XYZ file of C-alpha atoms in Angstrom:
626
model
C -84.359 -58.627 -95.589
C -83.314 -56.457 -92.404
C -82.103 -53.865 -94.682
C -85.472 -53.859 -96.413
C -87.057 -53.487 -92.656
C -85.272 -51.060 -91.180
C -85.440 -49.192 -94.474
C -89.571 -49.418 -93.833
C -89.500 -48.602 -89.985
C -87.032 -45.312 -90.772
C -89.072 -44.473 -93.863
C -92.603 -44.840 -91.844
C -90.696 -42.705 -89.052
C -89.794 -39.882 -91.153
C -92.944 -39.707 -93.097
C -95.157 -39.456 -89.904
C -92.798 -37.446 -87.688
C -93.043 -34.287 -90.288
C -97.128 -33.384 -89.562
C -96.247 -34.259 -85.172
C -93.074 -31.749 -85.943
C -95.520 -29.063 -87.655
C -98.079 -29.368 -84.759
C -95.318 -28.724 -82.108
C -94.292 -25.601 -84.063
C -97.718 -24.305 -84.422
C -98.423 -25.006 -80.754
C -95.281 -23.078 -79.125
C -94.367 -20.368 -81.139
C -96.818 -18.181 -80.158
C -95.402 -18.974 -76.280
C -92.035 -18.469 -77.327
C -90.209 -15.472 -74.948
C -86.822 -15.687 -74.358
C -85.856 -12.814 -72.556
C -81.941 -12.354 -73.671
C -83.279 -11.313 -76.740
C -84.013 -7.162 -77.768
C -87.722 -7.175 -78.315
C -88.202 -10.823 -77.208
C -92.093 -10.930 -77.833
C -91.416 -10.446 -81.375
C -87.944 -11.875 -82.087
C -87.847 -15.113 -80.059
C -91.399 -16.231 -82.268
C -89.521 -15.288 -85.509
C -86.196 -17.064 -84.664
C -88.123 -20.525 -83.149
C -89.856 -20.546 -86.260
C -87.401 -20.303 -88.545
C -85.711 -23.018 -87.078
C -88.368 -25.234 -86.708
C -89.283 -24.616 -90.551
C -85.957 -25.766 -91.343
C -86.255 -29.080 -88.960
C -89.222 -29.958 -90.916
C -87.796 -29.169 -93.901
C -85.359 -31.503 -93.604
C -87.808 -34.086 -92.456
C -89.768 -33.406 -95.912
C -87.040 -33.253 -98.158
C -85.708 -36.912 -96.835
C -89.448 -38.137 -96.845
C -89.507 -37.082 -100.821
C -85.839 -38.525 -101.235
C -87.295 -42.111 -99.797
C -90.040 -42.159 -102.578
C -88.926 -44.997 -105.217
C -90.700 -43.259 -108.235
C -90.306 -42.304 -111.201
C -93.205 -40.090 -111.927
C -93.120 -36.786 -110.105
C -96.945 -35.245 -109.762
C -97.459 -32.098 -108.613
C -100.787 -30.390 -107.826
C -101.488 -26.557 -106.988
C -104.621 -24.319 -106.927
C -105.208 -21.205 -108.082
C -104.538 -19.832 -104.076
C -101.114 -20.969 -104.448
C -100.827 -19.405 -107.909
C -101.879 -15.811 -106.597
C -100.680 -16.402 -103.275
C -97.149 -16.700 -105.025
C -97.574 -13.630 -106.965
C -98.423 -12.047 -103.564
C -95.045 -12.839 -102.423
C -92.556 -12.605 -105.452
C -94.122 -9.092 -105.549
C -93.624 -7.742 -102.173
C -89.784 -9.259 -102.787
C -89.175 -7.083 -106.010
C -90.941 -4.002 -104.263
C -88.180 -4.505 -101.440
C -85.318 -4.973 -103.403
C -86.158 -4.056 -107.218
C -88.884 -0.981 -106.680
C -87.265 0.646 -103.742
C -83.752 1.228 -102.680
C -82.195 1.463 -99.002
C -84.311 -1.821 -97.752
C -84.522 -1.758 -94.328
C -83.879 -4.707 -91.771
C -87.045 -6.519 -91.043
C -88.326 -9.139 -89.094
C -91.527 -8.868 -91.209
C -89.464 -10.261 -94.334
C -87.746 -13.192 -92.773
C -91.789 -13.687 -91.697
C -92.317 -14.258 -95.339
C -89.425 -16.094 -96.362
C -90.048 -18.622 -93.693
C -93.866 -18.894 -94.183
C -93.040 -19.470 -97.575
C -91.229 -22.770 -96.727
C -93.969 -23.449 -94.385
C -96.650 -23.230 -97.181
C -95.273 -25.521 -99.552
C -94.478 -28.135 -96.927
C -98.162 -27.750 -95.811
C -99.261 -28.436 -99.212
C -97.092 -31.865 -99.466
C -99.005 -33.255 -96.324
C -101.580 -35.414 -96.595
C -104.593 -34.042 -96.632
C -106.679 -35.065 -93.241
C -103.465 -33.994 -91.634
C -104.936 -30.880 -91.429
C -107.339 -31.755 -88.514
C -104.591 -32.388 -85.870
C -103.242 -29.212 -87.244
C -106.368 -27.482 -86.795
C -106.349 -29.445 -83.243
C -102.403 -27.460 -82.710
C -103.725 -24.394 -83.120
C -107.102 -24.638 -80.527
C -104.066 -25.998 -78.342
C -102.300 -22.511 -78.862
C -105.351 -20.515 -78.012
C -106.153 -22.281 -74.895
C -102.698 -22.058 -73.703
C -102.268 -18.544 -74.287
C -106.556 -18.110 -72.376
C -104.793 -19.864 -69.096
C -100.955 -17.959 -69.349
C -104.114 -14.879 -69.363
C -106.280 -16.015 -66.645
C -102.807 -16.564 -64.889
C -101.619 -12.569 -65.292
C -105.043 -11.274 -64.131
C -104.437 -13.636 -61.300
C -101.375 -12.337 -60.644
C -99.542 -15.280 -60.895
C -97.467 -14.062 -64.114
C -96.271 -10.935 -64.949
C -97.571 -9.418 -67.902
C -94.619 -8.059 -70.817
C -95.534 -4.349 -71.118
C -95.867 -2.267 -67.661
C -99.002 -0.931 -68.660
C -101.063 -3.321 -68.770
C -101.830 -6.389 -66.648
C -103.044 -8.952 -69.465
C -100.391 -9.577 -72.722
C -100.450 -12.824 -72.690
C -97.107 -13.728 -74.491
C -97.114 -11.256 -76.600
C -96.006 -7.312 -76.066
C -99.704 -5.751 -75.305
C -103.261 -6.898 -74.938
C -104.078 -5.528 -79.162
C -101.601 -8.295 -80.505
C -103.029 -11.161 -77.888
C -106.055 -10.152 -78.568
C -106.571 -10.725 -81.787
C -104.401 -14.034 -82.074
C -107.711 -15.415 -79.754
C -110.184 -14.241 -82.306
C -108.099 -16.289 -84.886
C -108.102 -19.359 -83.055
C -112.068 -18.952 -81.903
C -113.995 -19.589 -85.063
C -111.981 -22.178 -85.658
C -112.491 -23.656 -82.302
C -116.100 -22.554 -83.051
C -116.633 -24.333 -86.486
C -114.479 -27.601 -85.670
C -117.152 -27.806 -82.475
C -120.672 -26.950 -84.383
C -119.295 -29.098 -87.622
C -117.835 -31.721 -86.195
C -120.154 -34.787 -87.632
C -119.135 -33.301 -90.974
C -115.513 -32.506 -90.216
C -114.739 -35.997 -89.244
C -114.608 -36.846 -93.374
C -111.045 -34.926 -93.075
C -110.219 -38.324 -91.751
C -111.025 -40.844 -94.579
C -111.107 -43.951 -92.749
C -113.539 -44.619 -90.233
C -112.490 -48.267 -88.761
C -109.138 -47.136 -87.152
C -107.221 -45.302 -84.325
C -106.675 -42.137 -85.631
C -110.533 -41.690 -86.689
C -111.851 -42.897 -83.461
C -109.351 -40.205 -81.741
C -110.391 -37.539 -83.657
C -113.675 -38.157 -82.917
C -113.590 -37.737 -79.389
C -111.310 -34.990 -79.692
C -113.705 -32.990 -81.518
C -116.082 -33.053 -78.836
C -113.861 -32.195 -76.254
C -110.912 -29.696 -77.462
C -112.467 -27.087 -79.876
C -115.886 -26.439 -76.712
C -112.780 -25.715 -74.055
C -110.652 -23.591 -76.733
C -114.224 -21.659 -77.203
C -115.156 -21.314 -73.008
C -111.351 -20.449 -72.653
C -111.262 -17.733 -74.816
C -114.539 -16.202 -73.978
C -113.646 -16.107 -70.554
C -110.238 -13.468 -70.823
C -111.612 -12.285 -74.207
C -113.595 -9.283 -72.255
C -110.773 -8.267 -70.057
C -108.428 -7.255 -73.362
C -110.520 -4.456 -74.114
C -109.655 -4.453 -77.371
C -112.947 -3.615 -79.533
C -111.334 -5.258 -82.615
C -110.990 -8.364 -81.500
C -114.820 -8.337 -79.733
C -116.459 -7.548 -83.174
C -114.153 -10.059 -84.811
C -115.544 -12.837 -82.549
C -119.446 -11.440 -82.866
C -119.315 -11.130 -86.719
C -117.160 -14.657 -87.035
C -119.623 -16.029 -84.486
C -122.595 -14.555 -85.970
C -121.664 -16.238 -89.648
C -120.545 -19.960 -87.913
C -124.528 -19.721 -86.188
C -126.124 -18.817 -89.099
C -125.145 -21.419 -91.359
C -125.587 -24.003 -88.599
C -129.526 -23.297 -87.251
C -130.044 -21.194 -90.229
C -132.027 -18.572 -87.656
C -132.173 -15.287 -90.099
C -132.871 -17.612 -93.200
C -135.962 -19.075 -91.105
C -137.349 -15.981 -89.900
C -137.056 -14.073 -93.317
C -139.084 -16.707 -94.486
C -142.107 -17.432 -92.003
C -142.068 -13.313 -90.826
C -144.657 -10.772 -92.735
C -143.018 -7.362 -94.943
C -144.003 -5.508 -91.696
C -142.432 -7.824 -89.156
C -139.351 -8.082 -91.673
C -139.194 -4.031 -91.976
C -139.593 -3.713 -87.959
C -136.581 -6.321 -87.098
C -134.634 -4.853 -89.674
C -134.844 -1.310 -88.370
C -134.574 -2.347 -84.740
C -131.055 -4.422 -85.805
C -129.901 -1.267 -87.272
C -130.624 1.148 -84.546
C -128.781 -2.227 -82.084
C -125.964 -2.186 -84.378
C -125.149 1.645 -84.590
C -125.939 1.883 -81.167
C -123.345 -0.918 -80.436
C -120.690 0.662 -82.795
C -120.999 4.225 -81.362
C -120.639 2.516 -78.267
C -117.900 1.275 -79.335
C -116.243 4.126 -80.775
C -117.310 6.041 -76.970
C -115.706 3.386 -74.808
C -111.766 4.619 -75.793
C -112.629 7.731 -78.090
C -109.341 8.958 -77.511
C -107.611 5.566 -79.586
C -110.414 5.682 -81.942
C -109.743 9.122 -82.987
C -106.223 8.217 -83.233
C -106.845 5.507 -85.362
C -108.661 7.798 -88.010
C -106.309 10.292 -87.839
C -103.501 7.928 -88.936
C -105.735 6.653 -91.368
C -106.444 10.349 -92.868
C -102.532 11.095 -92.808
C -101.518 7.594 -94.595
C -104.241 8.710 -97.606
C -101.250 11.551 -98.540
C -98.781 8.999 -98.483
C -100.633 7.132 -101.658
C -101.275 9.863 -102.792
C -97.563 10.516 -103.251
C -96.331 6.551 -104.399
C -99.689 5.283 -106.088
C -98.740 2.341 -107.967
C -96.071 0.850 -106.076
C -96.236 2.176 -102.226
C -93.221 3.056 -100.151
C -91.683 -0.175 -99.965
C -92.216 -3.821 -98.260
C -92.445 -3.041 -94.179
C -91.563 0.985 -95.012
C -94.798 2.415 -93.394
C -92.609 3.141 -90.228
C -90.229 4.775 -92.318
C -92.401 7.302 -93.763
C -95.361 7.850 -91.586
C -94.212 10.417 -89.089
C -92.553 12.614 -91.843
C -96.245 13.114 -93.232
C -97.819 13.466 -89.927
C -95.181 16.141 -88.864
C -95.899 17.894 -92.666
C -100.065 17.745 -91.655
C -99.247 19.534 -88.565
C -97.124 22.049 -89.728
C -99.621 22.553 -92.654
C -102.366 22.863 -90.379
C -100.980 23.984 -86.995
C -102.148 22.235 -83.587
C -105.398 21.226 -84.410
C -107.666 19.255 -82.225
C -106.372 16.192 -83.663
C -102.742 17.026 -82.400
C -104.229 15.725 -78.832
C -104.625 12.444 -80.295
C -101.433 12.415 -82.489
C -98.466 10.011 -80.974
C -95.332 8.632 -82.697
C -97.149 5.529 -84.878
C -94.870 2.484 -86.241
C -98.232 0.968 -87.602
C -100.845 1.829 -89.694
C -104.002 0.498 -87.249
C -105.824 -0.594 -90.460
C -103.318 -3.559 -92.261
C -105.418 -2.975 -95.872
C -104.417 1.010 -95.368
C -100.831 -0.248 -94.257
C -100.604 -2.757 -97.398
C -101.777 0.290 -100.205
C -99.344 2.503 -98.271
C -96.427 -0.121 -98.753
C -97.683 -1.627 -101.718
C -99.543 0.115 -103.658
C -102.307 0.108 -105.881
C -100.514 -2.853 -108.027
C -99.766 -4.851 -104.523
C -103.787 -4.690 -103.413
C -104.968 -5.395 -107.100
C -103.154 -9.123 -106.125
C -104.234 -9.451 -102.309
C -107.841 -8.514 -103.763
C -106.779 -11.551 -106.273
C -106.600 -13.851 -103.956
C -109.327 -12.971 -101.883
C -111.502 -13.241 -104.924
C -110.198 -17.296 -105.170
C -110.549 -17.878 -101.768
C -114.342 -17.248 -102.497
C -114.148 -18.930 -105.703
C -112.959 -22.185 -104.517
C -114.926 -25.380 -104.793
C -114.241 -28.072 -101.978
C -116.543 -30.992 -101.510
C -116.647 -30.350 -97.501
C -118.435 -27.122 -97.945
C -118.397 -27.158 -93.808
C -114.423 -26.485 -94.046
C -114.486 -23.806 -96.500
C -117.287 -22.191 -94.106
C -114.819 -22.788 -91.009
C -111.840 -21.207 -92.830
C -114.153 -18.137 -94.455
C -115.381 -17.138 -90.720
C -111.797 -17.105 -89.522
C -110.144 -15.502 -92.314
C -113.559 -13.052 -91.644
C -112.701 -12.857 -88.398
C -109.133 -11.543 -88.809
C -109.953 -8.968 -91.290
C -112.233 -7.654 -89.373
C -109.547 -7.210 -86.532
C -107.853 -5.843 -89.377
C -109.009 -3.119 -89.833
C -108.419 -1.678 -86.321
C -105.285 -3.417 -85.454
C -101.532 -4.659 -87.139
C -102.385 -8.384 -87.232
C -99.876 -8.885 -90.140
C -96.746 -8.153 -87.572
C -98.185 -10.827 -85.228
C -96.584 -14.087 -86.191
C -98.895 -16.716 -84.771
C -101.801 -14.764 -86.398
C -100.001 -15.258 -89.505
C -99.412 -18.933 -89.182
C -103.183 -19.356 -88.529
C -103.608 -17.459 -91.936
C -101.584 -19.668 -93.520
C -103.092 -23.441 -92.023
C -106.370 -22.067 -93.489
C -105.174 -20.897 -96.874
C -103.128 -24.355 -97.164
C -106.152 -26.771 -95.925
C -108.523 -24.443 -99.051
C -105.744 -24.840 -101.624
C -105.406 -28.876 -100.586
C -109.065 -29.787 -100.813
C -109.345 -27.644 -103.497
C -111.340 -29.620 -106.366
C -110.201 -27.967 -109.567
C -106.455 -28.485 -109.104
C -104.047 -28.178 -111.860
C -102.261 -31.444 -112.439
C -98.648 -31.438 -113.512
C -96.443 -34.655 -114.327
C -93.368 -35.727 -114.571
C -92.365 -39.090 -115.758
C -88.456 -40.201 -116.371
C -86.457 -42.460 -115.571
C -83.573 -39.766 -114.158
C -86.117 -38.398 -111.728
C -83.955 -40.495 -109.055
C -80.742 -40.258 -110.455
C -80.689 -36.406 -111.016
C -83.390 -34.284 -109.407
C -83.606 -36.297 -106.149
C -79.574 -35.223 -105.664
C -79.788 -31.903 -106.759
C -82.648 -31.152 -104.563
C -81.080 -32.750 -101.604
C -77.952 -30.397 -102.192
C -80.088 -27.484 -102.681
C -81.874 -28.297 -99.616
C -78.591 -28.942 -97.548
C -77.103 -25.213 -98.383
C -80.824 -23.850 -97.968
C -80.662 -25.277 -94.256
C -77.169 -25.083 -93.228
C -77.063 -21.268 -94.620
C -80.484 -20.686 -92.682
C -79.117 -21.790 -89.293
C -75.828 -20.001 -89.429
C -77.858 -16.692 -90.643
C -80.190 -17.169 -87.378
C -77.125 -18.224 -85.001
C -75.552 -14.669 -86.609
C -78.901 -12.878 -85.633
C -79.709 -14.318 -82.287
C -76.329 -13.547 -81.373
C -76.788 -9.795 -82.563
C -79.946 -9.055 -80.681
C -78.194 -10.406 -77.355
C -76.004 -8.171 -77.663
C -78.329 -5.777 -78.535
C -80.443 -6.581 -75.364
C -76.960 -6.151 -73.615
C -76.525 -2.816 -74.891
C -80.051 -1.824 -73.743
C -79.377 -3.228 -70.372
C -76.062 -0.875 -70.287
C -77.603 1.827 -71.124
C -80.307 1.895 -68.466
C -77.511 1.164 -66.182
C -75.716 4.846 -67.113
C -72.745 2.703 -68.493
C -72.770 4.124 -71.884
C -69.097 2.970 -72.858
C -69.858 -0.528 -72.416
C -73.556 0.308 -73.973
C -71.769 1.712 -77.415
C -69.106 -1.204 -77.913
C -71.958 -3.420 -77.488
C -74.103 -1.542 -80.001
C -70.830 -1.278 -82.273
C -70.820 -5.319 -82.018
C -74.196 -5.733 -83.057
C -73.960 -2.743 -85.780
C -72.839 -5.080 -88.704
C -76.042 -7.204 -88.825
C -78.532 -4.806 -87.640
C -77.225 -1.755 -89.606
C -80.158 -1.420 -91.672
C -82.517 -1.827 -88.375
C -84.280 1.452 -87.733
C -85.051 0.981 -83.828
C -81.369 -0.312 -83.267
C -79.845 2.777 -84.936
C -81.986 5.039 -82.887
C -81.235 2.950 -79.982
C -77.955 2.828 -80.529
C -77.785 7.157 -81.712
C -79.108 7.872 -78.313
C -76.458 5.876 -76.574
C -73.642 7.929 -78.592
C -75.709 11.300 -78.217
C -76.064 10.684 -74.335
C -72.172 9.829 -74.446
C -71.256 12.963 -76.140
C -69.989 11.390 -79.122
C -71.636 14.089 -81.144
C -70.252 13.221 -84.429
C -70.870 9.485 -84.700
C -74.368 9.999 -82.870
C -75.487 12.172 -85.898
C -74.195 9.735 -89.022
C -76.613 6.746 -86.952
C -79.462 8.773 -86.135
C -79.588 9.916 -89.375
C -79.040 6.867 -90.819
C -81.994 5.619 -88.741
C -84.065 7.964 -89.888
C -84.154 6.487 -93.219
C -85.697 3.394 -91.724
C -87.651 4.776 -88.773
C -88.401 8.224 -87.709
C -89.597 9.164 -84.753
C -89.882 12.099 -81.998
C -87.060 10.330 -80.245
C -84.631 10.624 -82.946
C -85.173 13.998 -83.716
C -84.746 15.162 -80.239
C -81.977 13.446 -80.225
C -80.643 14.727 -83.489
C -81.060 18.412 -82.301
C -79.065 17.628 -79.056
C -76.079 16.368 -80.804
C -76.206 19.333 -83.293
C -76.774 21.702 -80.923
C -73.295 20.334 -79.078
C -71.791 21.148 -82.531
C -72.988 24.278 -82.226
C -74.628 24.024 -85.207
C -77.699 25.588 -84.299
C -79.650 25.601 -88.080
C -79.212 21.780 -87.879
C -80.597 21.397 -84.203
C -83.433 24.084 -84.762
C -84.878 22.244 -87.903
C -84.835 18.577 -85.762
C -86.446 20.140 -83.014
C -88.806 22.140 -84.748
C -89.685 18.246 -86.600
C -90.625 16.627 -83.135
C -92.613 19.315 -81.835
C -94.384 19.148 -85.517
C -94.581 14.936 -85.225
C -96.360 15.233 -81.755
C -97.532 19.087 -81.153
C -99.454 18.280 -77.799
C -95.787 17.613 -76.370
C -94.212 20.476 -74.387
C -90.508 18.743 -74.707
C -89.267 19.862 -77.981
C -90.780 23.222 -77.600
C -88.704 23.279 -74.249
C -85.699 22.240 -76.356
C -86.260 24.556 -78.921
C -86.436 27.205 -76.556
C -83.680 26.409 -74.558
C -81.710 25.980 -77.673
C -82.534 29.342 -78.505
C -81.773 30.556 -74.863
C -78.606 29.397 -74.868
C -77.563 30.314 -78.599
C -78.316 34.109 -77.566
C -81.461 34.224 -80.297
C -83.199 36.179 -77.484
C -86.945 37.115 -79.264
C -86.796 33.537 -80.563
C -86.286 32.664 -76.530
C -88.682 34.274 -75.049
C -91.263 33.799 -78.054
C -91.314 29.875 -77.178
C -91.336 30.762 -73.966
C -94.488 32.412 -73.813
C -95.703 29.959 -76.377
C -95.320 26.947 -73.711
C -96.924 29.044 -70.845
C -99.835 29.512 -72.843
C -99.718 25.642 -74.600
C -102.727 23.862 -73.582
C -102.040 20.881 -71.522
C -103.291 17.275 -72.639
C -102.123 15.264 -69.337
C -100.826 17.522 -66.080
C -97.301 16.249 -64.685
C -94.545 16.944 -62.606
C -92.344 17.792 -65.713
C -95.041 20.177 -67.311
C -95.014 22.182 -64.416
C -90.842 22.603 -63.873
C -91.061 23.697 -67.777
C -93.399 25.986 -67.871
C -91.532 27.360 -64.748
C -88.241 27.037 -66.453
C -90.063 29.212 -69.234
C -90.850 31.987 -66.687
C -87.200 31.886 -65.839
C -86.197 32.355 -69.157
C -88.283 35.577 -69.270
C -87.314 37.058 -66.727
C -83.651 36.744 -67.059
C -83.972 38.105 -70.595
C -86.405 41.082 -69.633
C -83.751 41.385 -67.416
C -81.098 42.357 -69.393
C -82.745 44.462 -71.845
């Protein structure tokens, strides 16, 4: 008999410790910054996660192994169907379709939302409302740590702004609010309905709920709207007014009413009046940072080539950085400095994540995300009020989309994923597989619990491996800025066997040796970064270490690449000239001399000014002598 208890009590503790455990997880990664760490806005999430998805893991693979059954039954939707296709593709177009993967944080993303996914999908169903409930927790936290920075009682993480949030600029915090407000939104304006996620109404839990839902999702929605403003980020703004504008609608049905009481002539005056409101509030829009706006296009109009070039299957899972300034130094030196070079800056993203996903994927990659997107409409769920909820937030994120990288942000991704989880679960036209035998204990329970064993102990000696690398990476940063490059490259050389395929840690890393003098070794990593990242950094940096070669061909052609990536810099002109200067091409000399005295100038500095008089110098000494 006590074995039969405590068998219960452990077996009750394990079952309803694994949807608490997912909560936590959803609720602190986003805070997550540990500052050891190279990159820590980005890496610290990624690494917390993973290990938190195999914590719960564990907890769902012993709650399985504690089922005394025979009959395994196992339902999925036509979401996880496509949703799976999503994911074995981008996996084949890293390692099958492309060679020379690169190292990305991006794909252990993936592999761990994966796990998270399927253990979503084995919780019971009106778990999802305290999940919901985690993630208005995350947004309200991250409104406050806000509030706090403009207060000036937290620093933000990038030096040029005051408002990040935990993440690494306002863009990314941003838009992980207008994620969590329509939900915050919808849980508030549907909440009568909502409560039927939580079957019974005569106990605890459903009398919780209830007062939860009139409390928590109002404060995550006056939170939000209150630092919302001061991001600036005109993304995230329309996100909330076209989420908000959807979630309003289908509660006081306002348009429906007035379309139907309001004459042809009232109808055709409203209508032209919202137009005029709405392109006046999108040019406004556009006007209030023109500058990023044209930006944004212009990466958009340079990504169209690289389609154009891979069609069907892209340039590779998370290879946009890769490839992007190779085609924006070929449009400039195709076109010369046009007015767009003013706008031009080195670009790891694509500032449009549907432009970014055809560029990486291809056409066969969005023919499957447009799959899915055409079930999420599709599917039928009896509490229509949920399906609205998840549509305006999944609306509200693509909208951000389109101006922003949302899919690098891993908290916006786990939002995505709640949402596509809670559809698939309540999803009424499930396919129902079973499997009845009487060596379902004796056989699969075992194998799986092996499998699962090596899955987790593998998973935390990969991310103890990794941590470990991008401390020392960190270390090596902090060297560097420090002037102690020795110390700097052993560090680097520590770290090189697990990051070797990471394109910002080679260039990091190329510099260090460049700076050092190590001319040799600086060129076999820089160019070895360049195959996973390329940007003006690394070619400067290339054409000083050939140039100490003295091999001036080499160091002409990787200067003559920056100044093409960015043209509205004087730098690599300065380099180029100074290269040529000091390799006695003389008319090349004073050529790019009088080319950067007569270079228009996009911002006035300090360092403008000593190069153009540098230039002068260079003139006169030569004019000089002949």
């Amino acid at each position: 008999m006590k074995k039969s208890k405590y068998y219960t009590i452990y077996k009750s503790f394990i079952a309803f410790s694994l949807v608490p455990c997912l909560g936590i997880l959803l609720f602190t990664t986003p805070v997550i910054h540990y500052a050891a760490l190279a990159n820590p806005t980005i890496t610290s999430k990624t690494l917390f996660f993973i290990k938190g998805i195999l914590v719960a893991l564990v907890l769902w693979s012993i709650n399985f192994l504690l089922i005394k059954s025979n009959t395994l039954n196992i339902k999925f939707s036509k979401i996880d169907i496509t949703l799976f296709q999503v994911i074995i593709y981008q996996i084949c177009n890293r390692y099958l379709f492309h060679t020379n993967y690169s190292f990305s944080i991006r794909f252990l993303d993936l592999i761990a939302l994966g796990g998270f996914y399927i253990i979503l999908r084995n919780i019971p169903k009106k778990s999802y409302i305290l999940l919901f409930f985690g993630v208005i927790g995350a947004g309200i936290t991250q409104a406050i740590y806000g509030n706090l920075q403009l207060l000036g009682y937290y620093a933000s993480n990038h030096s040029g702004f005051k408002l990040t949030g935990s993440f690494f600029n306002p863009g990314p915090y941003a838009g992980f609010l207008a994620a969590v407000f329509p939900v915050a939104l919808g849980l508030y304006l549907f909440k009568d309905t909502l409560l039927n996620l939580v079957s019974s109404k005569a106990n605890l839990v459903y009398i919780s709920v209830k007062l939860a839902l009139k409390f928590i999702p109002i404060i995550g929605v006056i939170s939000i709207l209150l630092v919302i403003p001061a991001t600036q980020s005109r993304g995230a703004w329309l996100a909330l007014i076209v989420s908000s504008g959807l979630l309003f609608e289908c509660k006081y049905k306002t348009v429906s009413k007035f379309i139907k009481r309001t004459t042809t002539i009232k109808k055709t005056v409203v209508a032209f009046a919202t137009i005029l409101i709405l392109w006046g509030g999108l040019f406004s829009i556009y006007q209030f940072k023109r500058g990023s706006s044209d930006g944004r296009l212009f990466i958009w109009k340079v990504s169209t080539d690289i389609v154009k070039d891979y069609p069907v299957f892209g340039v590779g899972f998370d290879k946009f950085k890769a490839h992007y300034m190779n085609y924006q130094a070929s449009y400039f030196r195709v076109n010369g400095e046009t007015q767009e070079a003013f706008v031009a800056d080195n670009s790891y993203y694509g500032f449009n994540e549907f432009i970014q996903f055809l560029v990486e994927n291809g056409i066969v990659g969005l023919l499957l995300l447009l799959l899915v997107f055409y079930q999420i409409l599709k599917v039928f769920i009896k509490i229509k009020h949920l399906k609205l909820v998840v549509l305006a937030t999944l609306l509200s994120i693509a909208v951000f989309a389109f101006f922003s990288y949302p899919m690098e942000i891993l908290p916006i991704k786990l939002v995505i994923l709640i949402l596509l989880a809670a559809l698939a679960s309540f999803d009424s036209n499930k396919f129902n597989v079973h499997i009845k035998s009487t060596k379902l204990n004796a056989i699969l329970k075992p194998v799986m619990a092996i499998g699962v064993l090596m899955v987790v102990i593998t998973g935390f000696k990969y991310t103890k491996a990794l941590e470990q690398s991008i401390k020392t990476w960190k270390l090596a940063l902090e060297s560097y800025q420090y002037g102690d490059y020795e110390t700097a490259i052993q560090e680097y050389q520590q770290a090189y066997p697990f990051l070797k395929n990471n394109g910002e840690f080679l260039m990091n890393y190329g510099k260090a040796l460049s700076v050092n003098n190590q001319d040799r070794e600086a060129v076999k990593v820089l160019e070895q970064a360049k195959a996973h990242l390329n940007t003006t950094i690394i070619e400067t940096a290339l054409g000083d270490t050939y140039k100490n070669l003295k091999r001036y061909d080499k160091a002409e052609d990787a200067y003559k690449n920056a100044a093409n990536m960015i043209p509205s810099r004087f730098y690599p002109l300065y380099l180029l000239a100074k290269l040529y200067d000091e390799s006695g091409q003389i008319e090349n000399a004073l050529a790019m001399a009088n080319t950067i005295l007569e270079k228009e100038i996009k911002v006035p500095s300090t360092a403008i000014k000593e190069i153009k008089q540098e230039m002068k110098d260079i003139i006169t000494k030569n004019e000089l002598f002949n």
